[in-house]
Amino acid sequence: MNESERAYAPGLKGVLAGETALARVDGENGRLHYRGYPIGELVERGSYAQVAELLWTGEWNADASLSCAPLPAEVIDALRVLPSSTHAMDALRTALSVWGAVEGTLWPPTVEQARALTAVAPSALAAFARIRDGLEPVEPDAGLGLAEGFLYQLRGERPDPAAARALDAYFVVGAEHGFNASTFAARVIISTHSDIASAVVGAIGALKGPWHGGAPAEVVDQLHEMGDIDQAEAWIRGTLERGERLMGFGHRVYRAYDPRAAALRRVAESQAHAADWLQKAVAVEEIALRVLEEFKPDYPIKTNVEYYAAAVLQGVGLPPNLFPATFALARHAGWTAHCLEQAEVDVLIRPDVRYVGPSERPLPA
Ligand code: ACO
């Protein structure tokens, strides 16, 4: 068939670009499963370590555990030379790039490599945050789970168990979500027989973009900006009338309520000390959904995961400038599981492109 007659979908929208046994994202019905298990049950009864093992191996291991790993000296040295204004995503990307160079991870990706990368990333982000704030990095405690160990390395003291549980639940919710842009980037890289560290570094670059991983910090700003709850409706209407978007609402795939938002709302409700902020978030959500329906009666725009991610991360006490990189920590399980899955398929991802430039012509004399 002639190139110009072949179907083309900008942004690959609606194109089936692969097969996966990891996550089922059912946008019409607002459902999400990891290897068949509903996200709500995984959040209530599972841990991030169990979910990560499930994604990597396909098996549910009730005894699975995962702790933060120590950083090679070269990674800490690299973090020390970054300017203090460095974006946390740039720092995480740099740290893992150095880690990959030091470890010399090679094709094919293995479950051990996936575990090692997922375990070292929280240590790298915590070390960056401390160095940026003029503090010394803290050695990881091998007795703590990943979320708890991250908070410990960030603050230098054991976190409140409720905060650690809430962050672990957030990690479960953020672990995997199909062929999103960063995951697809990781699969393209690993499909060339490159190494798993390179694939994750590329994925972090893709997640950094505000169209993909940047919304929860903006949700916090938005709730702050609108002032008291009795001013919320006027603020929301003003925003929509100016053609601007409400952060934490809408999704490319979900036409129903995002099941991850529902799961994280329950987690946020369990964070007693975050009650005031959450109360406002719940009240604003109700108003926003009503006004969005009025503005866009034919296009359902519901609450997305980022809205209650902001509530949970705020409740855990993380600064908003670490929100996107904390999302990246959670997504390590999914990115690396996709690397393992892509290596099984073992086919180079290299689509065709339609040429739309000038036809053949001589160089100017
Ligand atoms: N607020 C106001 N209007 C919206 C919103 C919103 N949050 N979301 C979509 N719309 C409107 C658009 O303005 C557009 O209106 P128009 O047709 O009059 O121009 C219409 O709905 C369709 O918009 P699209 O961008 O084509 O729809 P899509 O479903 O692909 O949008 C997206 C998805 C980009 C996430 C969008 O909903 C958005 O920008 N939301 C706010 C940012 C956000 O919360 N991002 C996090 C998403 S979750 C995640 O990535 C993990």
Short mmCIF file of N, CA, C and O in Angstrom, two decimals, residues 14 34 46 57 81 114 116 132 233 243 323-324 332 362:
data_model
loop_
_atom_site.label_atom_id
_atom_site.label_comp_id
_atom_site.label_asym_id
_atom_site.label_seq_id
_atom_site.Cartn_x
_atom_site.Cartn_y
_atom_site.Cartn_z
N GLY A 14 -5.24 5.54 20.16
CA GLY A 14 -6.11 4.45 19.71
C GLY A 14 -5.37 3.33 18.99
O GLY A 14 -5.99 2.36 18.56
N TYR A 34 -3.95 -5.25 38.36
CA TYR A 34 -2.57 -5.69 38.12
C TYR A 34 -2.63 -7.22 38.06
O TYR A 34 -3.00 -7.85 39.06
N GLY A 46 -2.51 -5.41 50.20
CA GLY A 46 -1.16 -5.72 49.72
C GLY A 46 -0.17 -4.64 50.10
O GLY A 46 -0.52 -3.56 50.59
N THR A 57 7.26 -11.12 38.62
CA THR A 57 7.31 -12.59 38.49
C THR A 57 5.97 -13.22 38.10
O THR A 57 5.94 -14.38 37.69
N VAL A 81 27.52 17.51 43.24
CA VAL A 81 27.93 18.58 42.32
C VAL A 81 26.74 19.23 41.61
O VAL A 81 26.92 20.19 40.86
N ALA A 114 15.83 -5.55 38.27
CA ALA A 114 14.62 -4.75 38.53
C ALA A 114 14.52 -4.43 40.01
O ALA A 114 14.25 -3.28 40.40
N ALA A 116 17.01 -4.35 42.19
CA ALA A 116 18.12 -3.48 42.60
C ALA A 116 17.82 -2.02 42.24
O ALA A 116 18.02 -1.11 43.05
N ARG A 132 20.65 18.89 48.97
CA ARG A 132 20.09 20.19 48.55
C ARG A 132 19.80 21.07 49.76
O ARG A 132 19.96 22.29 49.71
N GLU A 233 -16.30 27.97 44.36
CA GLU A 233 -17.10 27.86 43.13
C GLU A 233 -16.77 29.00 42.17
O GLU A 233 -16.59 28.79 40.96
N GLY A 243 -10.81 29.36 30.02
CA GLY A 243 -10.33 28.26 29.17
C GLY A 243 -9.17 27.50 29.79
O GLY A 243 -8.46 26.75 29.11
N PHE A 323 7.01 15.78 44.77
CA PHE A 323 5.87 14.94 44.34
C PHE A 323 6.16 14.18 43.04
O PHE A 323 5.96 12.97 42.99
N PRO A 324 6.60 14.86 41.94
CA PRO A 324 6.76 14.10 40.68
C PRO A 324 7.81 13.00 40.81
O PRO A 324 7.62 11.89 40.29
N HIS A 332 8.71 2.65 39.31
CA HIS A 332 9.84 1.77 38.99
C HIS A 332 9.41 0.31 38.82
O HIS A 332 9.93 -0.39 37.95
N PRO A 362 17.72 18.94 -6.57
CA PRO A 362 19.18 19.11 -6.51
C PRO A 362 19.57 20.14 -5.45
O PRO A 362 18.77 21.02 -5.12
#
